[in-house]
PDB file of C-alpha atoms in Angstrom:
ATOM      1  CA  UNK A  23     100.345 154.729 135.849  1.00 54.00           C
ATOM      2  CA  UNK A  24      96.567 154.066 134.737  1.00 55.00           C
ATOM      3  CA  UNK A  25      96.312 156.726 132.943  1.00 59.00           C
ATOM      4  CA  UNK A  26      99.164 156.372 131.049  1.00 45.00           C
ATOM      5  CA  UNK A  27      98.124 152.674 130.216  1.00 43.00           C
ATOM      6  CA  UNK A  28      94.833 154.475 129.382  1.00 46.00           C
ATOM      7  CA  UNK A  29      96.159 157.311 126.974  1.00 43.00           C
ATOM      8  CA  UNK A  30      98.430 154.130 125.119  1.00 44.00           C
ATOM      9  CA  UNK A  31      95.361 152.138 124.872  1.00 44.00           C
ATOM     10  CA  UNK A  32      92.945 154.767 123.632  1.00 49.00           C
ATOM     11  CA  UNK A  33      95.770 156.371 120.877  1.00 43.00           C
ATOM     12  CA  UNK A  34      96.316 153.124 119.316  1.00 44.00           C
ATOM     13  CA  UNK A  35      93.338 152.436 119.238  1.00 43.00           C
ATOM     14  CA  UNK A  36      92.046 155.630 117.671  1.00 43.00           C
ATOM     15  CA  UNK A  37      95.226 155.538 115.553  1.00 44.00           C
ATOM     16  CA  UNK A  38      94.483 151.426 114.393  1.00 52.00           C
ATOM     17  CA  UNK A  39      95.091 151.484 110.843  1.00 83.00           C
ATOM     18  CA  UNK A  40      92.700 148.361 108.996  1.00 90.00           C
ATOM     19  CA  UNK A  41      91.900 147.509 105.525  1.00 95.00           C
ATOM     20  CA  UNK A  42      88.921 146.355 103.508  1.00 96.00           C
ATOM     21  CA  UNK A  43      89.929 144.308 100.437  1.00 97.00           C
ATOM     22  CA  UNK A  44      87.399 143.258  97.553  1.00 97.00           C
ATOM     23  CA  UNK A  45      88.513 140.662  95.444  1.00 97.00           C
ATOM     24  CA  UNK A  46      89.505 140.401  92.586  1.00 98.00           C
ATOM     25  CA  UNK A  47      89.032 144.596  92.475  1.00 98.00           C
ATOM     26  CA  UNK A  48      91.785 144.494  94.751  1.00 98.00           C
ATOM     27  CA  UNK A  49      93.470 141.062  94.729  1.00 97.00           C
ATOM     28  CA  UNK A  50      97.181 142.474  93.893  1.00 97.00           C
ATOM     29  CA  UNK A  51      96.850 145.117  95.888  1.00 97.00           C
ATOM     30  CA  UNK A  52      95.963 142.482  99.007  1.00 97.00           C
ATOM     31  CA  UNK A  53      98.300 139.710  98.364  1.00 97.00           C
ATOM     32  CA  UNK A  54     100.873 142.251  97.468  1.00 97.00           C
ATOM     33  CA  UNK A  55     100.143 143.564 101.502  1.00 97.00           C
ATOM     34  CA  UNK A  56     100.080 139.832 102.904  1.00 97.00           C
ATOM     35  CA  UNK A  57     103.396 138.842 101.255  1.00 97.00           C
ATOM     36  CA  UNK A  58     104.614 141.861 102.417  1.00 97.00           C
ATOM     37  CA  UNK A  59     103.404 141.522 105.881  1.00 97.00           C
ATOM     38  CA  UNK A  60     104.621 137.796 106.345  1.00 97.00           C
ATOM     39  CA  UNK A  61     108.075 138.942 104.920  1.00 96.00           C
ATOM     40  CA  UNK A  62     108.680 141.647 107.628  1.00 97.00           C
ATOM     41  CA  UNK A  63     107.191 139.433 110.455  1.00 98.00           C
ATOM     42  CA  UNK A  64     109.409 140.141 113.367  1.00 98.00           C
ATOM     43  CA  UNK A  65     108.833 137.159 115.620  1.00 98.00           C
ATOM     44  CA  UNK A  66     105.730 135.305 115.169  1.00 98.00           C
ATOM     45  CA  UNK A  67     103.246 133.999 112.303  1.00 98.00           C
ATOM     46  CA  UNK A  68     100.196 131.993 112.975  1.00 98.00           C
ATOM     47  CA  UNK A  69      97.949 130.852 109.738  1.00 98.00           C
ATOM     48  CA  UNK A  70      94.409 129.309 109.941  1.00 97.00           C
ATOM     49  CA  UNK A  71      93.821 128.733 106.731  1.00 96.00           C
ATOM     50  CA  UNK A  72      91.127 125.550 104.955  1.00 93.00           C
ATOM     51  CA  UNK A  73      93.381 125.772 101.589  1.00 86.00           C
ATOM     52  CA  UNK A  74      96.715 127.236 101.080  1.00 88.00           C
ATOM     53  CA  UNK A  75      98.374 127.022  97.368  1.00 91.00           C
ATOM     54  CA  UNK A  76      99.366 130.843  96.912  1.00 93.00           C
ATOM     55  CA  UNK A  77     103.094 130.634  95.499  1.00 93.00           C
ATOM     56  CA  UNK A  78     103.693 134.192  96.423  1.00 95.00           C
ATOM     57  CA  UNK A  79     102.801 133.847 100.387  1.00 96.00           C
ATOM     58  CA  UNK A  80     105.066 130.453 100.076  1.00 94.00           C
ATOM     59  CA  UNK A  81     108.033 132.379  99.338  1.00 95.00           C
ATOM     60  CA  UNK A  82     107.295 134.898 102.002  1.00 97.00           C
ATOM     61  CA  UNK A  83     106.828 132.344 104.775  1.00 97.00           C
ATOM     62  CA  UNK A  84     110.328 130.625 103.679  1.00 95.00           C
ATOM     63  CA  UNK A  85     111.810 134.062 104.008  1.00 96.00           C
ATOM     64  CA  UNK A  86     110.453 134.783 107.491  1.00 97.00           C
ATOM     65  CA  UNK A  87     111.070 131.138 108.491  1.00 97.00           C
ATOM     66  CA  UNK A  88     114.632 131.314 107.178  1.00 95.00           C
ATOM     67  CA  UNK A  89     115.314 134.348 109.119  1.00 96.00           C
ATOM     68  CA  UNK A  90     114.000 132.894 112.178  1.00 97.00           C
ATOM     69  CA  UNK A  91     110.411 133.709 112.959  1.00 98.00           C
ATOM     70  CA  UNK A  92     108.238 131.136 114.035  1.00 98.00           C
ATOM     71  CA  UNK A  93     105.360 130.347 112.097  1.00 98.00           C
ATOM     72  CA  UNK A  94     102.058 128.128 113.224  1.00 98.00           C
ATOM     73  CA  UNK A  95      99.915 127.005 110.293  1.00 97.00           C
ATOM     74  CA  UNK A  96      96.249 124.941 111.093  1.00 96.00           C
ATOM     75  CA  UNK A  97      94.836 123.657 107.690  1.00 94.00           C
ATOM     76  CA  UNK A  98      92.159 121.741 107.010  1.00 92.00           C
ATOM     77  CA  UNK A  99      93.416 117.841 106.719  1.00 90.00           C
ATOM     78  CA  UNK A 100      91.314 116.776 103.544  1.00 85.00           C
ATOM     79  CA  UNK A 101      92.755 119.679 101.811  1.00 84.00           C
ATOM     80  CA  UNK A 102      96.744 119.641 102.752  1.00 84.00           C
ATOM     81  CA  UNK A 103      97.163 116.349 104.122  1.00 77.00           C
ATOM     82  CA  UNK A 104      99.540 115.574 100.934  1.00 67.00           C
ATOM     83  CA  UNK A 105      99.786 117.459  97.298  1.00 61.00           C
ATOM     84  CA  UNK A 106      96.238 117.228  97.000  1.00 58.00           C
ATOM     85  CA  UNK A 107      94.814 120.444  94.993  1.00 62.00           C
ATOM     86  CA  UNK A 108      98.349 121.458  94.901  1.00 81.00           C
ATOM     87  CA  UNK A 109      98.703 122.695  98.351  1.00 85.00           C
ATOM     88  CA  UNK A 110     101.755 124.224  99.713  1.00 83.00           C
ATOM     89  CA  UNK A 111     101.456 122.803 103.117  1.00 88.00           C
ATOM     90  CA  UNK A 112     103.412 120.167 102.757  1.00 84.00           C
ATOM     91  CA  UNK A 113     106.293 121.822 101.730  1.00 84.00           C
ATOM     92  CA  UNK A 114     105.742 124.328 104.627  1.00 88.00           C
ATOM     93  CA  UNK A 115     105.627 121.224 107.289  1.00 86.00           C
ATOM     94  CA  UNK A 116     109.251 119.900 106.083  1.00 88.00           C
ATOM     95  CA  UNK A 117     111.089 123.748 107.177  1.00 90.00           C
ATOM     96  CA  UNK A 118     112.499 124.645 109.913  1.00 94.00           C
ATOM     97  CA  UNK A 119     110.291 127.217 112.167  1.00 96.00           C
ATOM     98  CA  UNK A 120     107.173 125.833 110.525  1.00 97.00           C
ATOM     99  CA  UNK A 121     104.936 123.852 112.592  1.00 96.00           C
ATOM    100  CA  UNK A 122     101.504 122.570 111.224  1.00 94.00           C
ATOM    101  CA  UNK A 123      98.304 120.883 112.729  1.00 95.00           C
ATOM    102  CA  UNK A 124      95.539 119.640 110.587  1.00 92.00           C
ATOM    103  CA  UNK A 125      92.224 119.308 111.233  1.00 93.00           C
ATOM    104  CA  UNK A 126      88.797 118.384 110.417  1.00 90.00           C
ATOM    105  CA  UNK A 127      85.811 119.975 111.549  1.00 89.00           C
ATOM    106  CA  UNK A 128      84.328 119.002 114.502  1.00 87.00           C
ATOM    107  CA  UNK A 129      81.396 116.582 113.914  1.00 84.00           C
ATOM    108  CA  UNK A 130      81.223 113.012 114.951  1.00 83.00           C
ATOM    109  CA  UNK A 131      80.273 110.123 112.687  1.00 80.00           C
ATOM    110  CA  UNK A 132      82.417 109.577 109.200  1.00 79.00           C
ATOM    111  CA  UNK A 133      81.929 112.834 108.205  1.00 79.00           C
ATOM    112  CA  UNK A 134      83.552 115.194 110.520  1.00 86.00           C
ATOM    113  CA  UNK A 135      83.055 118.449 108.168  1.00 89.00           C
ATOM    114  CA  UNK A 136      86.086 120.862 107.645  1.00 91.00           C
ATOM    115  CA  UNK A 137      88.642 123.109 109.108  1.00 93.00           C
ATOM    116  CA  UNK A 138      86.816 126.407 107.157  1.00 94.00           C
ATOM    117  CA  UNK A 139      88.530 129.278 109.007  1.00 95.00           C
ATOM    118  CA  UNK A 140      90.598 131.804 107.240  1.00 97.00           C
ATOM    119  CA  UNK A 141      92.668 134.194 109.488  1.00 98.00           C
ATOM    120  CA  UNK A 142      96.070 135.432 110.101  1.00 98.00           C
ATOM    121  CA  UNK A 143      98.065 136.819 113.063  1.00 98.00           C
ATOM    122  CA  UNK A 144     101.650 138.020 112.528  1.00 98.00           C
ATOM    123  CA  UNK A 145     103.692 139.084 115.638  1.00 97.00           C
ATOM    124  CA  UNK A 146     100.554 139.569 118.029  1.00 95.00           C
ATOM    125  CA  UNK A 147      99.885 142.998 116.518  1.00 95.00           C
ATOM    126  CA  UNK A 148      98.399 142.399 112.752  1.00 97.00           C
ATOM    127  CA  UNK A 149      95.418 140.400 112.015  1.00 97.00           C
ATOM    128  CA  UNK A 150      93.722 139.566 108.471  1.00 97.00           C
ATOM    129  CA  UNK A 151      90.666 138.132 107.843  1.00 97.00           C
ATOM    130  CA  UNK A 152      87.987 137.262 105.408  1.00 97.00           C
ATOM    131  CA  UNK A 153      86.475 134.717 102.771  1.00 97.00           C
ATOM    132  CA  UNK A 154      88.995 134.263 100.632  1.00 97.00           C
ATOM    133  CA  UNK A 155      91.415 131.045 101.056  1.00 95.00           C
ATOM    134  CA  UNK A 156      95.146 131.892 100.093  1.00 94.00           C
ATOM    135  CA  UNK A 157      94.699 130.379  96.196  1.00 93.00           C
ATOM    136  CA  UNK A 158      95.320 132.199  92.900  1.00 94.00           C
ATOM    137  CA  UNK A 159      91.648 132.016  92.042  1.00 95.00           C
ATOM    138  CA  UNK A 160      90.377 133.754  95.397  1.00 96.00           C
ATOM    139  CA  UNK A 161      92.576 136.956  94.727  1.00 97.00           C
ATOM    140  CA  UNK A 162      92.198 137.090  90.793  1.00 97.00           C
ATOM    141  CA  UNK A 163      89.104 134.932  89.994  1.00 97.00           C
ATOM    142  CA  UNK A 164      86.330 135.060  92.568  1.00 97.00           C
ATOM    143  CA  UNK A 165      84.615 137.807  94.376  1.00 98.00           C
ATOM    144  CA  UNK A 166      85.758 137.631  98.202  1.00 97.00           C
ATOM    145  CA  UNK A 167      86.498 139.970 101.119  1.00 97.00           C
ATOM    146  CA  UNK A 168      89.687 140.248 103.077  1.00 97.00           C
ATOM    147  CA  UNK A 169      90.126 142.495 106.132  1.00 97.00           C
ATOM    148  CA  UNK A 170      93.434 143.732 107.851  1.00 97.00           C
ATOM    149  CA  UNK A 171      93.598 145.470 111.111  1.00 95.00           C
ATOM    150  CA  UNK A 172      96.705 146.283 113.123  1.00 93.00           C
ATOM    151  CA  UNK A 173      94.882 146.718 116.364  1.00 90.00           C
ATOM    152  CA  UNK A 174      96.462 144.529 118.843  1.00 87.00           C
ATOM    153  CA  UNK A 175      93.129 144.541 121.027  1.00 86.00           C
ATOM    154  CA  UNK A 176      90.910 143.068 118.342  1.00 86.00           C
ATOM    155  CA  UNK A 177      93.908 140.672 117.056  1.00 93.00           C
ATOM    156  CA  UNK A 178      93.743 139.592 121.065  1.00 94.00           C
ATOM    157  CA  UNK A 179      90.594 137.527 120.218  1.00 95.00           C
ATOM    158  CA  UNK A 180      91.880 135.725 117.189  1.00 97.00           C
ATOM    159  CA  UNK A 181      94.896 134.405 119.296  1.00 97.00           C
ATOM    160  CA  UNK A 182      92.610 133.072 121.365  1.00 96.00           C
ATOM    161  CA  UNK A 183      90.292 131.450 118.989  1.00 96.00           C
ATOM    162  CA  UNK A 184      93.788 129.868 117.060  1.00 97.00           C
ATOM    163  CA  UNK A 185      95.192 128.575 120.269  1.00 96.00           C
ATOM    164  CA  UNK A 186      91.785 126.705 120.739  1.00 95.00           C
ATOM    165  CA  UNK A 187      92.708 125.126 117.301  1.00 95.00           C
ATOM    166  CA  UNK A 188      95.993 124.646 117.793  1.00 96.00           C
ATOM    167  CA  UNK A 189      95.809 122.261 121.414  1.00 91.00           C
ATOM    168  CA  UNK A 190      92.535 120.284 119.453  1.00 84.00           C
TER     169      UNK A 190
END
């Protein structure tokens, strides 16, 4: 039985598939692959994300939400707390299967700092992470990275670091 856990663990992780987006090079190409990844979500969605305006990943969560699959978004509260900067997050927080948390950073005194993380997890397996915050300008305007990796080892660490958000 170990070494059967063994060979499993060792062939996906030799056979991990990942991603290295730059932006703007390659922003339709990588919202294109997040939009598509949210869409076929089978269970599970968690965002950590400081601002979130992108109309394309907004349709993509409704249609995974819609069809079930329950999605955890943590955004920074200065940025989303209303329609501020046109975020989408409070149109997310009014669906069904949509759950948010806002946050500030975590100083003391009246400035507290930000929420500034920027990662996805979609059913356990797929993580994405990088620079750019999910805005029009940060695929098609600035210069930012984005990496995707589908191995469920390394997306074991984000979950960890996004339930530590989440229970804050």
């Amino acid at each position: 039985m170990k070494t059967f856990l063994f060979l499993i663990l060792f062939v996906s992780s030799v056979f991990a598939r990942d991603t290295l987006y730059f932006l703007p090079e390659d922003g339709d190409k990588a919202e294109n692959k997040i939009a598509h990844i949210f869409k076929t979500a089978h269970y599970e969605i968690k965002i950590a994300m400081y601002t979130f305006t992108n109309k394309k990943f907004l349709k993509a969560l409704k249609s995974a939400a819609r069809r079930g699959v329950k999605i955890k978004i943590i955004a920074d509260y200065d940025s989303n707390k209303n329609q501020s900067y046109s975020s989408i997050v409070p149109q997310l927080k009014k669906l069904r299967n949509i759950e948010v948390k806002l946050l500030t950073g975590a100083g003391r005194g009246r400035y507290k700092g930000i929420m500034h993380i920027k990662f996805f997890i979609v059913d356990d397996r797929i993580v994405g992470f990088g620079s750019a915050n999910y805005t029009y300008s940060a695929f098609h305007k600035n210069y930012e990275i984005l990496y995707i990796n589908d191995d469920w080892t390394f997306t074991r660490k984000f979950t960890k670091i996004f339930d530590k958000l989440w229970i804050k």
